[in-house]
PDB file of C-alpha atoms in Angstrom:
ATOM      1  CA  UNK A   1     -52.423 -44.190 -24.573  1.00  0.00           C
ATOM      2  CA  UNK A   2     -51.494 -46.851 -26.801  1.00  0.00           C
ATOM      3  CA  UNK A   3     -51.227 -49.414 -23.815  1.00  0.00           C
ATOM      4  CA  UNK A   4     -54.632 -48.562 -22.445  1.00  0.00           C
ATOM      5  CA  UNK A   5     -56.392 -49.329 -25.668  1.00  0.00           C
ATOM      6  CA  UNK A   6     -53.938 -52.448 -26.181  1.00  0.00           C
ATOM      7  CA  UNK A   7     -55.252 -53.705 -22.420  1.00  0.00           C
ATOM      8  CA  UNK A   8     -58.971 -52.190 -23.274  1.00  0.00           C
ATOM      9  CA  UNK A   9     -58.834 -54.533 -26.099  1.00  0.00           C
ATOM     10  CA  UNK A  10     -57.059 -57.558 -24.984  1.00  0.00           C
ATOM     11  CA  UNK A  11     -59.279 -57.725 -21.962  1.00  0.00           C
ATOM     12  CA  UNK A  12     -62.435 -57.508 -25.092  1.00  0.00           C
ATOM     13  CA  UNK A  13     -60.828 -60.547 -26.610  1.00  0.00           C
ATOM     14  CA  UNK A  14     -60.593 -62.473 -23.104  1.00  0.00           C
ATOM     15  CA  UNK A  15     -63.703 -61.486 -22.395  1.00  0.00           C
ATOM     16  CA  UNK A  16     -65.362 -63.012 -25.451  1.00  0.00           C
ATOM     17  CA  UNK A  17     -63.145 -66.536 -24.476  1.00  0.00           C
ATOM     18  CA  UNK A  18     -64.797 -68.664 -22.317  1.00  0.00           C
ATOM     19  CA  UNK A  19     -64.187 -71.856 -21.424  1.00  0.00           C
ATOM     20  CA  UNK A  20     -67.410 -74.176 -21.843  1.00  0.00           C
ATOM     21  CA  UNK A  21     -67.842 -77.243 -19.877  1.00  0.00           C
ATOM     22  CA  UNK A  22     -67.642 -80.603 -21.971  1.00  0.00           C
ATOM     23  CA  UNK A  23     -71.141 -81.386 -22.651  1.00  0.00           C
ATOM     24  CA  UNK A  24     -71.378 -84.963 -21.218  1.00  0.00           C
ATOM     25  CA  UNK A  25     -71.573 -87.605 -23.675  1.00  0.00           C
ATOM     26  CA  UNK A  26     -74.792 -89.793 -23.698  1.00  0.00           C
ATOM     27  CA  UNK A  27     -74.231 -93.622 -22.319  1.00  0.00           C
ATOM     28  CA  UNK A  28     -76.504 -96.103 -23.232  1.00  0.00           C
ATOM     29  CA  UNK A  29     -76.461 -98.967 -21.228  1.00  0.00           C
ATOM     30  CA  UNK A  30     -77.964-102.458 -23.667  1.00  0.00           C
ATOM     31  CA  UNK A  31     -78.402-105.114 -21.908  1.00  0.00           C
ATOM     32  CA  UNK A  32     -81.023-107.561 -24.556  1.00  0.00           C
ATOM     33  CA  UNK A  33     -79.878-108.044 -28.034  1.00  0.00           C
ATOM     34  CA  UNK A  34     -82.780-108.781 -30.699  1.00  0.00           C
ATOM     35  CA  UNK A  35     -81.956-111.021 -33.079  1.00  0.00           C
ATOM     36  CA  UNK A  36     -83.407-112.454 -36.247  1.00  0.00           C
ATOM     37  CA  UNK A  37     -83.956-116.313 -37.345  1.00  0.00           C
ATOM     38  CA  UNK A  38     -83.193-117.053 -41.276  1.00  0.00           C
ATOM     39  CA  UNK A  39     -83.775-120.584 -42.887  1.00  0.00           C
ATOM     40  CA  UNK A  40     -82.851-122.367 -45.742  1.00  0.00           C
ATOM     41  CA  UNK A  41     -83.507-125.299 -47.152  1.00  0.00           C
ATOM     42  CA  UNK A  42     -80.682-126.818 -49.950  1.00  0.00           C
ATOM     43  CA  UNK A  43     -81.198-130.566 -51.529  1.00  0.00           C
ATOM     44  CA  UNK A  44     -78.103-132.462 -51.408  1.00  0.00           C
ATOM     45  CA  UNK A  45     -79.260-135.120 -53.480  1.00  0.00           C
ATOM     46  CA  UNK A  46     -82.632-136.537 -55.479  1.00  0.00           C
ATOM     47  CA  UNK A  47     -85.155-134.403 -57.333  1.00  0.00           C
ATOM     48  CA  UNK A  48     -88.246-133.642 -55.041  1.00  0.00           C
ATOM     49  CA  UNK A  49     -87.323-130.787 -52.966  1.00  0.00           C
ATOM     50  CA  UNK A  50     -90.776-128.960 -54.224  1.00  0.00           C
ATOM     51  CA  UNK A  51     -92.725-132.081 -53.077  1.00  0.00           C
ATOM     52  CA  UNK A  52     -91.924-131.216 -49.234  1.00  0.00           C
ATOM     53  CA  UNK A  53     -92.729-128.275 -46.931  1.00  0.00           C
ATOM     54  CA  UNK A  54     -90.991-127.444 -43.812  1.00  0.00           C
ATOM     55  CA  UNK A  55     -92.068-126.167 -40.607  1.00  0.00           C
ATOM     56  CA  UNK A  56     -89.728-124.841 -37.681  1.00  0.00           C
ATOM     57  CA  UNK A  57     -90.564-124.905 -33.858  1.00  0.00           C
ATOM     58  CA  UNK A  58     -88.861-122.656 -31.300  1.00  0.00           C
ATOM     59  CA  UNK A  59     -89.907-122.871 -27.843  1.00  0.00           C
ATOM     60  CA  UNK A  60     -93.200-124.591 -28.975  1.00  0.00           C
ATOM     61  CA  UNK A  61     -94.311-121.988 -31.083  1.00  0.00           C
ATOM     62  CA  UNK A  62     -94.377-122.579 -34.788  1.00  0.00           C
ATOM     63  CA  UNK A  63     -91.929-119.662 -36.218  1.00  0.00           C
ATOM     64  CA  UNK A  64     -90.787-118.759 -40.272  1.00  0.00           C
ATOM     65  CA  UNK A  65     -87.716-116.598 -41.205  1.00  0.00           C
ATOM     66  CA  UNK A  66     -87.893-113.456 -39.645  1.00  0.00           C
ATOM     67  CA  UNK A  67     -88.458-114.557 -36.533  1.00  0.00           C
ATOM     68  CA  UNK A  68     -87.243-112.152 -33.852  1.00  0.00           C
ATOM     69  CA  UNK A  69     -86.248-113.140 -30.318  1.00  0.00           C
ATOM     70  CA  UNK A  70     -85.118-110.679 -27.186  1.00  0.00           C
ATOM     71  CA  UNK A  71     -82.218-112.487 -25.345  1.00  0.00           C
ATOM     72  CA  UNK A  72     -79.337-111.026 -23.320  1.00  0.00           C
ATOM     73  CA  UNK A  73     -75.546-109.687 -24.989  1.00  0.00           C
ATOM     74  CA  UNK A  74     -73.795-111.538 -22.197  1.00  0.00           C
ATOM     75  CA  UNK A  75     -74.930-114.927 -22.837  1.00  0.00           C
ATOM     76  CA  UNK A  76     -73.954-117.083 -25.409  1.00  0.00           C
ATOM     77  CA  UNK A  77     -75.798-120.478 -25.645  1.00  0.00           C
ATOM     78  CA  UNK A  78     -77.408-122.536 -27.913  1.00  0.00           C
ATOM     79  CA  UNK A  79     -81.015-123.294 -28.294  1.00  0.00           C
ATOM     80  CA  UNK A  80     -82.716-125.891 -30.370  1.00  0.00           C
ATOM     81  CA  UNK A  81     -84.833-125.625 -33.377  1.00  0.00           C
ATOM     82  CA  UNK A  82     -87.112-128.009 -34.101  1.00  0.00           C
ATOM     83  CA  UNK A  83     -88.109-128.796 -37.954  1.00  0.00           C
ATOM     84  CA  UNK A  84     -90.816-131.591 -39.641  1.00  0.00           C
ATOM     85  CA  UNK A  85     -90.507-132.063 -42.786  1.00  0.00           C
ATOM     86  CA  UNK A  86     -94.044-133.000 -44.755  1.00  0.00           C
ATOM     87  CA  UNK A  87     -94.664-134.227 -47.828  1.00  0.00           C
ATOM     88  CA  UNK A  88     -97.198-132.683 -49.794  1.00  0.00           C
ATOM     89  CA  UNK A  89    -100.212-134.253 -50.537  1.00  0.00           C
ATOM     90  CA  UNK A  90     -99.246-137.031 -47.714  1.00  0.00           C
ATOM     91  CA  UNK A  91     -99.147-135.380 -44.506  1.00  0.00           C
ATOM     92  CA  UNK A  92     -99.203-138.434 -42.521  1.00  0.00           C
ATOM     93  CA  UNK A  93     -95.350-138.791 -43.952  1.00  0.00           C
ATOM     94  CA  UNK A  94     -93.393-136.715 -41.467  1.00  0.00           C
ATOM     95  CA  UNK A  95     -89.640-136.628 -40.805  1.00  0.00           C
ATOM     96  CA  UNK A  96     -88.367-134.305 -37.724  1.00  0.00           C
ATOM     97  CA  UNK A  97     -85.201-133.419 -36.344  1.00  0.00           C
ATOM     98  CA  UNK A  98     -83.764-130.493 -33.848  1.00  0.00           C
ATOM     99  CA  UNK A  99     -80.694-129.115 -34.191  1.00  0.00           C
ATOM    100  CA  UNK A 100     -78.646-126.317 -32.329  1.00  0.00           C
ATOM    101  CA  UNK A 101     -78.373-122.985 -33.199  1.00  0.00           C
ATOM    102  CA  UNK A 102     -75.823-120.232 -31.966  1.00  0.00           C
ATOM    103  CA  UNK A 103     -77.716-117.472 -30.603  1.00  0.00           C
ATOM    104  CA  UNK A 104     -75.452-114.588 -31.013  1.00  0.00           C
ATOM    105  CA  UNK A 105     -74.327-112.545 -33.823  1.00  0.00           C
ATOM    106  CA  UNK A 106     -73.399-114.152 -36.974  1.00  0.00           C
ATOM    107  CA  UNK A 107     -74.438-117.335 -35.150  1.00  0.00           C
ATOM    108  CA  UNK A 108     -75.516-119.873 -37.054  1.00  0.00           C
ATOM    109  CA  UNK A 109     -76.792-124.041 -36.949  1.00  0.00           C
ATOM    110  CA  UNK A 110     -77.477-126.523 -39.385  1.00  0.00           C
ATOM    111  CA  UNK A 111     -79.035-130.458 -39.845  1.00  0.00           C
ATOM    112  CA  UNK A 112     -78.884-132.618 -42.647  1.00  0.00           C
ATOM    113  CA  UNK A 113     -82.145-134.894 -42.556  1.00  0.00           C
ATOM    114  CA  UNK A 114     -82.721-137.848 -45.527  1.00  0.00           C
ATOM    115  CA  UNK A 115     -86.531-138.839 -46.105  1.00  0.00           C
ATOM    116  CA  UNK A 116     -88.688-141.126 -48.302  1.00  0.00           C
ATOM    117  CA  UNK A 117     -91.674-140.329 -50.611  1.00  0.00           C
ATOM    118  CA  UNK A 118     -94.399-142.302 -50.496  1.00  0.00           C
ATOM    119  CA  UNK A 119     -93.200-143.133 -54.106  1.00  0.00           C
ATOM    120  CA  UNK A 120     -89.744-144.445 -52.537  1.00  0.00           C
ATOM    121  CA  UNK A 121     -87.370-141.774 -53.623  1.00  0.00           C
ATOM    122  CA  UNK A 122     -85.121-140.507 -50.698  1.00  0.00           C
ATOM    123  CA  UNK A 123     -84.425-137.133 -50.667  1.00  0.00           C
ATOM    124  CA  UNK A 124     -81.290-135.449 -48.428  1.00  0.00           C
ATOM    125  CA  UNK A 125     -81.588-131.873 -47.085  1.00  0.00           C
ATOM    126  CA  UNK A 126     -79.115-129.572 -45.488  1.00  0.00           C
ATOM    127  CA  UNK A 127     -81.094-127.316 -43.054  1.00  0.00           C
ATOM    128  CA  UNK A 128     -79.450-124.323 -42.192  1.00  0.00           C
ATOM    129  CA  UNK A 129     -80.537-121.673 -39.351  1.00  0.00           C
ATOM    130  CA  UNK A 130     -78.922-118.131 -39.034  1.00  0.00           C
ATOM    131  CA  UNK A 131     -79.260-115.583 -36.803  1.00  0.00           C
ATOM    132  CA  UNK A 132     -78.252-111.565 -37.016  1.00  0.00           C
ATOM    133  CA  UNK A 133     -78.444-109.311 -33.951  1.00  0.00           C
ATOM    134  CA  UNK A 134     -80.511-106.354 -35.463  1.00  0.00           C
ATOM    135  CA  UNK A 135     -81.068-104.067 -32.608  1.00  0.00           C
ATOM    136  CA  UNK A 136     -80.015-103.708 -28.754  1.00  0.00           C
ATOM    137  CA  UNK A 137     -82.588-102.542 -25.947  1.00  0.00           C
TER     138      UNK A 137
END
């Protein structure tokens, strides 16, 4: 008797084991990376850097930090960015200069551009583009 209710309840306990499938694990396939545009501006020498704006140009369109561009994870190139520099209250004295910027990443470019006031005082600036990679598609 005590081998029927051993085998009554070890066939209960097999019973209640089953084996489960693994559930499959999602792939995602990215192929486009988005990625973010950040400037600065530093002065490496004189005492005007207030007295000049700066406007970057990507692809002909006029863009600010925070610019976001689709572009594939495969690639890795450089594209250019195009800055003027303007002084203030003189906008007919305009420097420009394009400079290449890593588009991946941590990727990163940088110009250094001198100008002169109207008032003769040169001013040096290091331009500096970076880009993150924020989100895939």
């Amino acid at each position: 008797m005590k081998r029927i209710v051993c085998a009554i309840m070890a066939l209960l306990l097999l019973a209640g084991c089953t084996v489960q499938e693994p559930k499959p694990v999602p792939t995602e396939s990215f192929s486009q990376g988005i990625y973010e545009f950040s400037f600065s501006v530093e002065p490496l020498s004189g005492e005007q850097a207030d007295q000049w704006e700066f406007v970057y140009t990507y692809n002909g369109e006029t863009i600010t930090s925070g610019h976001q561009i689709c572009f594939p994870l495969e690639i890795f190139t450089f594209h250019s960015i195009q800055v003027e520099i303007i002084e203030k209250g003189a906008p007919s004295n305009t420097y420009s200069a394009t400079f290449p910027v890593a588009i991946c990443n941590g990727g990163s470019g940088k110009t250094e551009v001198t100008v002169t006031g109207l008032d003769g005082k040169e001013v040096t600036f290091m331009i500096t583009c970076w880009v993150i990679q924020i989100d895939k598609q």
